[in-house]
Amino acid sequence: MTETAPKDEAAAEEPVRRGRILADLTPLRTSPDYRRLWFGNTVSWIGQGMTALAVSLQVYDITGSAFSVGLIGFCSFLPLVVFGLYGGAVADTLDRRKLGLVSAAGSFVLSVVLLAAAVAGVEEVGLLYAVVALQAACFAVNSPARSSMIARLLPPEQLPAANALSSLTSTTGTLLGPMLGGLLVGWWGYRAAYTVDAVTFTASLYAMWRLPSMLPERSVPRDREADTGTGAGAGRNRASVADGLRFLGARPNLRMTFLTDLCAMVLAHPRALFPVVAVAWYGGDARTTGLLVAAPALGALLGGVFSGWLGRVRRHGLAVLLAVACWGTAIALFGLTRQLWLGLLFLALAGCADTVSMVFRNTMLQAAVPDEMRGRLQGVFIVVVAGGPRLGDFLAGSVCDLASPGVAVTGGGIACVLAVSLLGMRWRGFARYDAKDPRP
């Protein structure tokens, strides 16, 4: 009886697992460390969204210049790229728990600096730019360390569910953070938003504090570390960032996770055109622009909420190719419609497809990468996520000026579908990637 009981339990649970539609909460139930990390990250994302809006509003109040507000993004871009790569290398050398704790503490201190400046009545744009740049650096160091921990806290079969939950974190912060930040600034001023942000960071700090020590695991024997450059001393004695890029260059499946995302974010990313589209296509105003911005985020949120089926997919590479093609198709159709409700629907579908792509790309990076390389690959992921949309904004704006918004949007969507199709035909093994046998 004792031998058959587990089988009976598994058989009883199988219909539930197969029929799951809503997000799989198993990682939250089975791992207290992951549960604390997820909750702390979710709360801090909302606080960061509040602060991002508050800083933008404060810069505009001080300068009255939209260009000055635009410089905020420039101030964060370079630290994200530089410290994303550097932070990934450090995460493969030091205790990731300590690195995450120190970088989270840095973000907390910077939130306190914003609060102190607001209380003291300091209105210096340079200070705000400096804090934004330092916050981006802390985030770029923290993110590879935190992402690298997940594969150590959960079994491989729970990684898709964990990444779907992570998508809920980011989209919730994107939707709720700015909305709550606007309300707080409108009611009680900037100090209220900065206070809430500082308080919410304590949840992230507590989660990091409770984690066990997490030194990178070494899969290479000690007598070979000097030859491979992947040992404990390699990160200090050699250019670990270069080692990570060489590792990525020789692994076609992992390389494809980045190339497919660049197809979507560079070729078919119409965000910069939303203000133009809102007026030219829909006869709207700033509120219409807000709806266009919110639609992909809402779609991504729904994709995370109804993500229970993702854990049953084994062909992760094929799923990524299809999801990116769906993104491009939805963007192309968005460029063809002139009905607002239909345009919002296509943007929401694109956001949902982006969630599916993100879940499987992250899962492949966590499952197919040796632990001693996870930090560096996550650092490259940060660079792609930060740089891709900004390149997409530049490309979309350039094509729009040279041709028209319709050509920029629809042409970009078609180019995305064609590019990801060509990539899939060039590296056919990516579509055959099997989660049961993850190969980089």
mmCIF file of N, CA, C and O in Angstrom, residues 348-382:
data_model
loop_
_atom_site.group_PDB
_atom_site.id
_atom_site.type_symbol
_atom_site.label_atom_id
_atom_site.label_comp_id
_atom_site.label_asym_id
_atom_site.label_seq_id
_atom_site.Cartn_x
_atom_site.Cartn_y
_atom_site.Cartn_z
ATOM 1 N N ALA A 348 -2.977 44.479 -26.769
ATOM 2 C CA ALA A 348 -3.079 43.570 -25.628
ATOM 3 C C ALA A 348 -2.635 42.159 -26.014
ATOM 4 O O ALA A 348 -1.958 41.470 -25.242
ATOM 5 N N LEU A 349 -3.013 41.718 -27.216
ATOM 6 C CA LEU A 349 -2.577 40.406 -27.693
ATOM 7 C C LEU A 349 -1.061 40.364 -27.836
ATOM 8 O O LEU A 349 -0.418 39.346 -27.519
ATOM 9 N N ALA A 350 -0.479 41.464 -28.308
ATOM 10 C CA ALA A 350 0.982 41.530 -28.402
ATOM 11 C C ALA A 350 1.619 41.414 -27.023
ATOM 12 O O ALA A 350 2.622 40.705 -26.841
ATOM 13 N N GLY A 351 1.052 42.098 -26.035
ATOM 14 C CA GLY A 351 1.583 42.013 -24.678
ATOM 15 C C GLY A 351 1.494 40.612 -24.104
ATOM 16 O O GLY A 351 2.413 40.143 -23.421
ATOM 17 N N CYS A 352 0.392 39.918 -24.391
ATOM 18 C CA CYS A 352 0.235 38.538 -23.934
ATOM 19 C C CYS A 352 1.288 37.637 -24.581
ATOM 20 O O CYS A 352 1.898 36.793 -23.912
ATOM 21 N N ALA A 353 1.525 37.815 -25.882
ATOM 22 C CA ALA A 353 2.550 37.029 -26.571
ATOM 23 C C ALA A 353 3.928 37.308 -26.005
ATOM 24 O O ALA A 353 4.768 36.399 -25.890
ATOM 25 N N ASP A 354 4.178 38.551 -25.618
ATOM 26 C CA ASP A 354 5.471 38.904 -25.034
ATOM 27 C C ASP A 354 5.691 38.178 -23.712
ATOM 28 O O ASP A 354 6.814 37.759 -23.395
ATOM 29 N N THR A 355 4.638 38.024 -22.912
ATOM 30 C CA THR A 355 4.759 37.277 -21.663
ATOM 31 C C THR A 355 5.147 35.829 -21.923
ATOM 32 O O THR A 355 6.028 35.269 -21.256
ATOM 33 N N VAL A 356 4.494 35.197 -22.907
ATOM 34 C CA VAL A 356 4.824 33.808 -23.234
ATOM 35 C C VAL A 356 6.279 33.693 -23.662
ATOM 36 O O VAL A 356 7.021 32.808 -23.210
ATOM 37 N N SER A 357 6.718 34.593 -24.525
ATOM 38 C CA SER A 357 8.114 34.580 -24.965
ATOM 39 C C SER A 357 9.063 34.764 -23.788
ATOM 40 O O SER A 357 10.063 34.051 -23.658
ATOM 41 N N MET A 358 8.766 35.726 -22.932
ATOM 42 C CA MET A 358 9.635 36.006 -21.794
ATOM 43 C C MET A 358 9.753 34.815 -20.854
ATOM 44 O O MET A 358 10.837 34.479 -20.374
ATOM 45 N N VAL A 359 8.625 34.149 -20.581
ATOM 46 C CA VAL A 359 8.628 33.007 -19.669
ATOM 47 C C VAL A 359 9.569 31.914 -20.170
ATOM 48 O O VAL A 359 10.416 31.398 -19.435
ATOM 49 N N PHE A 360 9.454 31.564 -21.438
ATOM 50 C CA PHE A 360 10.261 30.460 -21.958
ATOM 51 C C PHE A 360 11.709 30.878 -22.197
ATOM 52 O O PHE A 360 12.621 30.070 -22.021
ATOM 53 N N ARG A 361 11.947 32.131 -22.583
ATOM 54 C CA ARG A 361 13.334 32.564 -22.740
ATOM 55 C C ARG A 361 14.057 32.563 -21.395
ATOM 56 O O ARG A 361 15.203 32.116 -21.286
ATOM 57 N N ASN A 362 13.398 33.057 -20.358
ATOM 58 C CA ASN A 362 13.998 33.046 -19.030
ATOM 59 C C ASN A 362 14.222 31.626 -18.533
ATOM 60 O O ASN A 362 15.246 31.324 -17.913
ATOM 61 N N THR A 363 13.245 30.759 -18.773
ATOM 62 C CA THR A 363 13.373 29.376 -18.331
ATOM 63 C C THR A 363 14.560 28.697 -19.001
ATOM 64 O O THR A 363 15.323 27.955 -18.360
ATOM 65 N N MET A 364 14.755 28.934 -20.286
ATOM 66 C CA MET A 364 15.897 28.354 -20.987
ATOM 67 C C MET A 364 17.210 28.881 -20.424
ATOM 68 O O MET A 364 18.180 28.125 -20.263
ATOM 69 N N LEU A 365 17.266 30.172 -20.097
ATOM 70 C CA LEU A 365 18.483 30.726 -19.514
ATOM 71 C C LEU A 365 18.775 30.132 -18.148
ATOM 72 O O LEU A 365 19.937 29.970 -17.765
ATOM 73 N N GLN A 366 17.748 29.820 -17.398
ATOM 74 C CA GLN A 366 17.948 29.262 -16.064
ATOM 75 C C GLN A 366 18.252 27.773 -16.085
ATOM 76 O O GLN A 366 19.050 27.276 -15.287
ATOM 77 N N ALA A 367 17.626 27.030 -17.015
ATOM 78 C CA ALA A 367 17.753 25.575 -17.028
ATOM 79 C C ALA A 367 18.948 25.085 -17.829
ATOM 80 O O ALA A 367 19.546 24.059 -17.491
ATOM 81 N N ALA A 368 19.303 25.777 -18.904
ATOM 82 C CA ALA A 368 20.341 25.277 -19.810
ATOM 83 C C ALA A 368 21.712 25.891 -19.560
ATOM 84 O O ALA A 368 22.673 25.515 -20.217
ATOM 85 N N VAL A 369 21.815 26.832 -18.632
ATOM 86 C CA VAL A 369 23.085 27.507 -18.370
ATOM 87 C C VAL A 369 23.688 26.962 -17.078
ATOM 88 O O VAL A 369 22.982 26.866 -16.060
ATOM 89 N N PRO A 370 24.968 26.601 -17.067
ATOM 90 C CA PRO A 370 25.613 26.183 -15.820
ATOM 91 C C PRO A 370 25.545 27.297 -14.784
ATOM 92 O O PRO A 370 25.572 28.484 -15.130
ATOM 93 N N ASP A 371 25.466 26.920 -13.524
ATOM 94 C CA ASP A 371 25.263 27.914 -12.477
ATOM 95 C C ASP A 371 26.362 28.969 -12.470
ATOM 96 O O ASP A 371 26.087 30.144 -12.206
ATOM 97 N N GLU A 372 27.599 28.582 -12.787
ATOM 98 C CA GLU A 372 28.689 29.559 -12.745
ATOM 99 C C GLU A 372 28.625 30.571 -13.880
ATOM 100 O O GLU A 372 29.392 31.527 -13.908
ATOM 101 N N MET A 373 27.711 30.370 -14.844
ATOM 102 C CA MET A 373 27.545 31.306 -15.954
ATOM 103 C C MET A 373 26.212 32.056 -15.899
ATOM 104 O O MET A 373 25.976 32.950 -16.706
ATOM 105 N N ARG A 374 25.342 31.696 -14.972
ATOM 106 C CA ARG A 374 23.992 32.270 -14.977
ATOM 107 C C ARG A 374 24.001 33.783 -14.767
ATOM 108 O O ARG A 374 23.218 34.504 -15.383
ATOM 109 N N GLY A 375 24.853 34.270 -13.904
ATOM 110 C CA GLY A 375 24.892 35.706 -13.650
ATOM 111 C C GLY A 375 25.258 36.487 -14.891
ATOM 112 O O GLY A 375 24.631 37.497 -15.221
ATOM 113 N N ARG A 376 26.281 36.027 -15.617
ATOM 114 C CA ARG A 376 26.716 36.738 -16.814
ATOM 115 C C ARG A 376 25.654 36.702 -17.906
ATOM 116 O O ARG A 376 25.422 37.694 -18.597
ATOM 117 N N LEU A 377 25.003 35.569 -18.072
ATOM 118 C CA LEU A 377 23.952 35.500 -19.086
ATOM 119 C C LEU A 377 22.754 36.363 -18.703
ATOM 120 O O LEU A 377 22.113 36.986 -19.556
ATOM 121 N N GLN A 378 22.429 36.423 -17.409
ATOM 122 C CA GLN A 378 21.365 37.316 -16.971
ATOM 123 C C GLN A 378 21.767 38.773 -17.152
ATOM 124 O O GLN A 378 20.919 39.631 -17.411
ATOM 125 N N GLY A 379 23.065 39.066 -17.017
ATOM 126 C CA GLY A 379 23.537 40.418 -17.289
ATOM 127 C C GLY A 379 23.339 40.801 -18.742
ATOM 128 O O GLY A 379 22.915 41.919 -19.055
ATOM 129 N N VAL A 380 23.645 39.876 -19.657
ATOM 130 C CA VAL A 380 23.390 40.129 -21.075
ATOM 131 C C VAL A 380 21.897 40.325 -21.318
ATOM 132 O O VAL A 380 21.481 41.174 -22.110
ATOM 133 N N PHE A 381 21.075 39.550 -20.605
ATOM 134 C CA PHE A 381 19.623 39.681 -20.722
ATOM 135 C C PHE A 381 19.177 41.099 -20.345
ATOM 136 O O PHE A 381 18.334 41.698 -21.030
ATOM 137 N N ILE A 382 19.763 41.645 -19.275
ATOM 138 C CA ILE A 382 19.419 43.005 -18.859
ATOM 139 C C ILE A 382 19.774 44.002 -19.956
ATOM 140 O O ILE A 382 19.013 44.931 -20.265
#
